[in-house]
Amino acid sequence: MISIAKPYFNKREIDAVTQVLRSGMIAQGEVTKKLENEFKTLCGARYAIATNNGTSALHTALYAVDLRPGDEVITTPFTFIATINSILMIGAKPVFVDIDPRTYNLDPTKIEQVISKKTKAILVVNLYGQPADYNAINAVAKKHNLIVIEDAAQSINASFKKKQSGNLGDIACFSLYATKNVTCGEGGMITTNNSKYYERALLFRNHGQPPNKRYTYADLGYNYRMTDIQSAIALEQLKKINTITKKRQNLARRYDDELNNIQGLVIPFKQNSTSHVFHQYTLRITPKFKINRDTLQSILFKKGIQTVVYYPATLNHFPHIKIVCKIPAMLEVAETASREVLSVPIHPSLTIQELTYITRMIKEI
Ligand SMILES: *Cc1c(COP(=O)(O)O)cnc(C)c1O
């Protein structure tokens, strides 16, 4: 089976873990500090805070910017559940805006119509590894005094107008989960240029304890700390970030060349002045294609090719989310996308032979 994702590890990650294990210092410590420094450099951000996963990074970031119960957060319904759950964890309310049919990211032209007195922030997802249109989003945010939070879980090393993901809004969150472009199994990272957000995030990650003041509690907090075992893996991964990105982009280019001329099949759209890091290579199977999306998926599965639908439903439909949405939003573009998208394997160790086999199977169908 050609799998949809595969961690890009070698001896370096194994050696790095061994070194931490032998040191006897395995909890959050110097290695995690080093990882945070490397992340800051990569993103061009002033501060970085490691957490134990991307969801806790989001929860921490939303607390750090001082979102409160009842506040409204504008976001996309076409994302992983963690984006929305982090809003609910704060007691805030997600307000959904439809997506751009080409990029699958939040449509900036639809933001203004849902802004209310309670709107405090826009939580933007850079879906599949492509940053949203931050020129337009930041302009609306500035006009209405809203905080822009970047869910950069899928967009490490991507950029928009030469600015790195992690530095496109007021605060950003990354995930280092097993399938993400840079991974250590489970892990997360927050980046920001705002010292107040940084201080609040530091406290929240560690039970409200100020650095070097253990058993003093300045605020509410959780245990969202990273371990040095995981940080050691992530550090090795970061050293390869440009290789990882380039491999994915080269594979995407090959997919584009092979699949750009098939009726009813839409290849990924690349926004101007944006570097797309292809966390996913996502096709759209429209009604003009010979068979429907689900049939294509099951035929490919029988041929030994794993494909995944990211995401099969917009999140406004799920009961715990539905009850907090005051009015059903018009989300037709996202609804259609959820019926038509299909992501094919694009991890860095995918071979050209495998890619050619995948595209040949699609063409034969
Ligand atoms: C993976 C992901 C997250 C959550 O990260 P975890 O590390 O799995 O908690 C959040 N948002 C998006 C868009 C993701 O893809």
mmCIF file of N, CA, C and O and ligand atoms in Angstrom, residues 51-58 76 78-84 86 124-128 151-155 173-180 185-189 279-280 310-311, ligand 1:
data_model
loop_
_atom_site.group_PDB
_atom_site.id
_atom_site.type_symbol
_atom_site.label_atom_id
_atom_site.label_comp_id
_atom_site.label_asym_id
_atom_site.label_seq_id
_atom_site.Cartn_x
_atom_site.Cartn_y
_atom_site.Cartn_z
ATOM 1 N N THR A 51 4.648 23.381 22.822
ATOM 2 C CA THR A 51 3.607 22.725 23.615
ATOM 3 C C THR A 51 3.557 21.241 23.229
ATOM 4 O O THR A 51 4.246 20.824 22.303
ATOM 5 N N ASN A 52 2.726 20.486 23.934
ATOM 6 C CA ASN A 52 2.727 19.037 23.714
ATOM 7 C C ASN A 52 1.917 18.570 22.502
ATOM 8 O O ASN A 52 2.006 17.417 22.120
ATOM 9 N N ASN A 53 1.141 19.456 21.906
ATOM 10 C CA ASN A 53 0.500 19.150 20.619
ATOM 11 C C ASN A 53 -0.076 20.425 19.997
ATOM 12 O O ASN A 53 -0.040 21.492 20.626
ATOM 13 N N GLY A 54 -0.587 20.308 18.795
ATOM 14 C CA GLY A 54 -1.099 21.481 18.098
ATOM 15 C C GLY A 54 -2.391 22.012 18.712
ATOM 16 O O GLY A 54 -2.640 23.215 18.699
ATOM 17 N N THR A 55 -3.203 21.113 19.246
ATOM 18 C CA THR A 55 -4.453 21.535 19.872
ATOM 19 C C THR A 55 -4.166 22.361 21.124
ATOM 20 O O THR A 55 -4.790 23.406 21.351
ATOM 21 N N SER A 56 -3.199 21.918 21.936
ATOM 22 C CA SER A 56 -2.853 22.687 23.140
ATOM 23 C C SER A 56 -2.189 24.012 22.755
ATOM 24 O O SER A 56 -2.351 25.015 23.458
ATOM 25 N N ALA A 57 -1.488 24.036 21.634
ATOM 26 C CA ALA A 57 -0.918 25.301 21.137
ATOM 27 C C ALA A 57 -2.050 26.283 20.824
ATOM 28 O O ALA A 57 -2.003 27.456 21.208
ATOM 29 N N LEU A 58 -3.086 25.788 20.150
ATOM 30 C CA LEU A 58 -4.238 26.639 19.820
ATOM 31 C C LEU A 58 -4.957 27.117 21.083
ATOM 32 O O LEU A 58 -5.280 28.297 21.220
ATOM 33 N N THR A 76 -13.104 29.197 9.612
ATOM 34 C CA THR A 76 -13.555 28.363 8.493
ATOM 35 C C THR A 76 -14.221 27.077 8.994
ATOM 36 O O THR A 76 -13.773 26.506 9.987
ATOM 37 N N PHE A 78 -14.152 24.451 7.160
ATOM 38 C CA PHE A 78 -13.497 23.407 6.372
ATOM 39 C C PHE A 78 -12.071 23.238 6.889
ATOM 40 O O PHE A 78 -11.098 23.730 6.313
ATOM 41 N N THR A 79 -11.968 22.537 8.027
ATOM 42 C CA THR A 79 -10.691 22.377 8.707
ATOM 43 C C THR A 79 -10.766 21.153 9.610
ATOM 44 O O THR A 79 -11.812 20.505 9.716
ATOM 45 N N PHE A 80 -9.652 20.872 10.276
ATOM 46 C CA PHE A 80 -9.641 19.804 11.278
ATOM 47 C C PHE A 80 -10.363 20.303 12.540
ATOM 48 O O PHE A 80 -10.309 21.479 12.884
ATOM 49 N N ILE A 81 -11.016 19.408 13.233
ATOM 50 C CA ILE A 81 -11.841 19.740 14.397
ATOM 51 C C ILE A 81 -11.106 20.542 15.475
ATOM 52 O O ILE A 81 -11.701 21.349 16.197
ATOM 53 N N ALA A 82 -9.789 20.351 15.613
ATOM 54 C CA ALA A 82 -9.017 21.037 16.662
ATOM 55 C C ALA A 82 -9.144 22.555 16.562
ATOM 56 O O ALA A 82 -9.162 23.251 17.581
ATOM 57 N N THR A 83 -9.243 23.073 15.338
ATOM 58 C CA THR A 83 -9.387 24.514 15.138
ATOM 59 C C THR A 83 -10.613 25.017 15.903
ATOM 60 O O THR A 83 -10.542 26.001 16.648
ATOM 61 N N ILE A 84 -11.723 24.320 15.731
ATOM 62 C CA ILE A 84 -12.988 24.749 16.334
ATOM 63 C C ILE A 84 -13.031 24.399 17.826
ATOM 64 O O ILE A 84 -13.473 25.204 18.653
ATOM 65 N N SER A 86 -10.698 24.338 19.931
ATOM 66 C CA SER A 86 -9.899 25.269 20.737
ATOM 67 C C SER A 86 -10.718 26.523 21.065
ATOM 68 O O SER A 86 -10.606 27.077 22.155
ATOM 69 N N VAL A 124 -7.494 31.865 11.301
ATOM 70 C CA VAL A 124 -7.280 31.534 9.894
ATOM 71 C C VAL A 124 -6.517 30.216 9.783
ATOM 72 O O VAL A 124 -5.518 30.029 10.467
ATOM 73 N N VAL A 125 -6.981 29.323 8.927
ATOM 74 C CA VAL A 125 -6.271 28.059 8.710
ATOM 75 C C VAL A 125 -5.587 28.104 7.340
ATOM 76 O O VAL A 125 -6.207 28.511 6.352
ATOM 77 N N ASN A 126 -4.325 27.717 7.294
ATOM 78 C CA ASN A 126 -3.604 27.641 6.014
ATOM 79 C C ASN A 126 -3.732 26.210 5.505
ATOM 80 O O ASN A 126 -2.842 25.389 5.699
ATOM 81 N N LEU A 127 -4.875 25.942 4.880
ATOM 82 C CA LEU A 127 -5.224 24.557 4.580
ATOM 83 C C LEU A 127 -4.334 23.920 3.518
ATOM 84 O O LEU A 127 -4.005 24.546 2.512
ATOM 85 N N TYR A 128 -3.991 22.683 3.762
ATOM 86 C CA TYR A 128 -3.161 21.843 2.875
ATOM 87 C C TYR A 128 -1.719 22.366 2.724
ATOM 88 O O TYR A 128 -0.957 21.844 1.924
ATOM 89 N N ASP A 151 -3.726 29.375 12.241
ATOM 90 C CA ASP A 151 -3.600 27.932 12.469
ATOM 91 C C ASP A 151 -2.666 27.428 11.374
ATOM 92 O O ASP A 151 -3.081 27.154 10.246
ATOM 93 N N ALA A 152 -1.385 27.342 11.752
ATOM 94 C CA ALA A 152 -0.332 26.990 10.797
ATOM 95 C C ALA A 152 0.055 25.521 10.913
ATOM 96 O O ALA A 152 1.143 25.120 10.503
ATOM 97 N N ALA A 153 -0.855 24.709 11.446
ATOM 98 C CA ALA A 153 -0.575 23.286 11.663
ATOM 99 C C ALA A 153 -0.086 22.593 10.392
ATOM 100 O O ALA A 153 0.724 21.679 10.448
ATOM 101 N N GLN A 154 -0.590 23.060 9.240
ATOM 102 C CA GLN A 154 -0.255 22.392 7.979
ATOM 103 C C GLN A 154 0.720 23.201 7.131
ATOM 104 O O GLN A 154 1.047 22.793 6.020
ATOM 105 N N SER A 155 1.188 24.355 7.636
ATOM 106 C CA SER A 155 1.895 25.276 6.728
ATOM 107 C C SER A 155 3.293 25.669 7.190
ATOM 108 O O SER A 155 3.760 26.761 6.870
ATOM 109 N N CYS A 173 0.020 29.032 15.444
ATOM 110 C CA CYS A 173 0.132 27.725 16.093
ATOM 111 C C CYS A 173 0.510 26.662 15.068
ATOM 112 O O CYS A 173 -0.089 26.581 14.004
ATOM 113 N N PHE A 174 1.473 25.853 15.451
ATOM 114 C CA PHE A 174 1.908 24.741 14.600
ATOM 115 C C PHE A 174 1.609 23.415 15.289
ATOM 116 O O PHE A 174 1.491 23.356 16.513
ATOM 117 N N SER A 175 1.532 22.349 14.492
ATOM 118 C CA SER A 175 1.405 20.997 15.019
ATOM 119 C C SER A 175 2.596 20.178 14.529
ATOM 120 O O SER A 175 3.030 20.327 13.383
ATOM 121 N N LEU A 176 3.105 19.321 15.392
ATOM 122 C CA LEU A 176 4.208 18.430 15.020
ATOM 123 C C LEU A 176 3.740 16.978 15.092
ATOM 124 O O LEU A 176 4.505 16.065 15.401
ATOM 125 N N TYR A 177 2.469 16.775 14.828
ATOM 126 C CA TYR A 177 1.860 15.443 14.814
ATOM 127 C C TYR A 177 2.510 14.564 13.734
ATOM 128 O O TYR A 177 3.086 15.062 12.768
ATOM 129 N N ALA A 178 2.355 13.267 13.890
ATOM 130 C CA ALA A 178 3.024 12.279 13.034
ATOM 131 C C ALA A 178 2.897 12.514 11.531
ATOM 132 O O ALA A 178 3.823 12.214 10.778
ATOM 133 N N THR A 179 1.760 13.027 11.082
ATOM 134 C CA THR A 179 1.563 13.177 9.636
ATOM 135 C C THR A 179 1.981 14.557 9.115
ATOM 136 O O THR A 179 1.948 14.789 7.901
ATOM 137 N N LYS A 180 2.331 15.449 10.007
ATOM 138 C CA LYS A 180 2.622 16.826 9.573
ATOM 139 C C LYS A 180 4.001 16.912 8.896
ATOM 140 O O LYS A 180 4.834 16.020 9.049
ATOM 141 N N GLY A 185 6.056 13.005 16.441
ATOM 142 C CA GLY A 185 5.010 12.150 17.006
ATOM 143 C C GLY A 185 3.823 12.986 17.425
ATOM 144 O O GLY A 185 2.779 12.983 16.783
ATOM 145 N N GLU A 186 3.985 13.682 18.543
ATOM 146 C CA GLU A 186 3.009 14.692 18.982
ATOM 147 C C GLU A 186 3.812 15.900 19.429
ATOM 148 O O GLU A 186 4.838 15.759 20.107
ATOM 149 N N GLY A 187 3.342 17.076 19.090
ATOM 150 C CA GLY A 187 4.032 18.285 19.529
ATOM 151 C C GLY A 187 3.346 19.501 18.947
ATOM 152 O O GLY A 187 2.532 19.388 18.023
ATOM 153 N N GLY A 188 3.646 20.667 19.510
ATOM 154 C CA GLY A 188 3.062 21.904 19.005
ATOM 155 C C GLY A 188 4.005 23.068 19.233
ATOM 156 O O GLY A 188 4.996 22.941 19.961
ATOM 157 N N MET A 189 3.696 24.192 18.596
ATOM 158 C CA MET A 189 4.528 25.382 18.751
ATOM 159 C C MET A 189 3.681 26.620 18.525
ATOM 160 O O MET A 189 2.807 26.619 17.656
ATOM 161 N N HIS A 279 1.385 20.232 2.315
ATOM 162 C CA HIS A 279 1.099 19.242 3.353
ATOM 163 C C HIS A 279 0.183 18.174 2.753
ATOM 164 O O HIS A 279 0.333 16.985 3.022
ATOM 165 N N GLN A 280 -0.752 18.618 1.924
ATOM 166 C CA GLN A 280 -1.564 17.699 1.123
ATOM 167 C C GLN A 280 -1.539 18.141 -0.334
ATOM 168 O O GLN A 280 -1.445 19.331 -0.619
ATOM 169 N N TYR A 310 -9.914 15.081 3.155
ATOM 170 C CA TYR A 310 -9.767 16.153 4.162
ATOM 171 C C TYR A 310 -10.607 17.321 3.705
ATOM 172 O O TYR A 310 -10.182 18.037 2.816
ATOM 173 N N TYR A 311 -11.849 17.545 4.142
ATOM 174 C CA TYR A 311 -12.526 16.828 5.216
ATOM 175 C C TYR A 311 -13.897 16.446 4.713
ATOM 176 O O TYR A 311 -14.486 17.215 3.953
HETATM 177 C C1 LIG B 1 -3.187 18.774 12.895
HETATM 178 C C2 LIG B 1 -4.004 19.989 13.000
HETATM 179 C C3 LIG B 1 -4.318 20.591 14.245
HETATM 180 C C4 LIG B 1 -4.075 19.945 15.570
HETATM 181 O O1 LIG B 1 -2.848 19.503 15.843
HETATM 182 P P1 LIG B 1 -2.606 18.249 16.833
HETATM 183 O O2 LIG B 1 -1.125 18.298 16.984
HETATM 184 O O3 LIG B 1 -3.104 17.035 16.156
HETATM 185 O O4 LIG B 1 -3.300 18.533 18.113
HETATM 186 C C5 LIG B 1 -5.005 21.782 14.228
HETATM 187 N N1 LIG B 1 -5.397 22.368 13.090
HETATM 188 C C6 LIG B 1 -5.148 21.828 11.894
HETATM 189 C C7 LIG B 1 -5.609 22.525 10.667
HETATM 190 C C8 LIG B 1 -4.465 20.614 11.805
HETATM 191 O O5 LIG B 1 -4.241 20.067 10.603
#
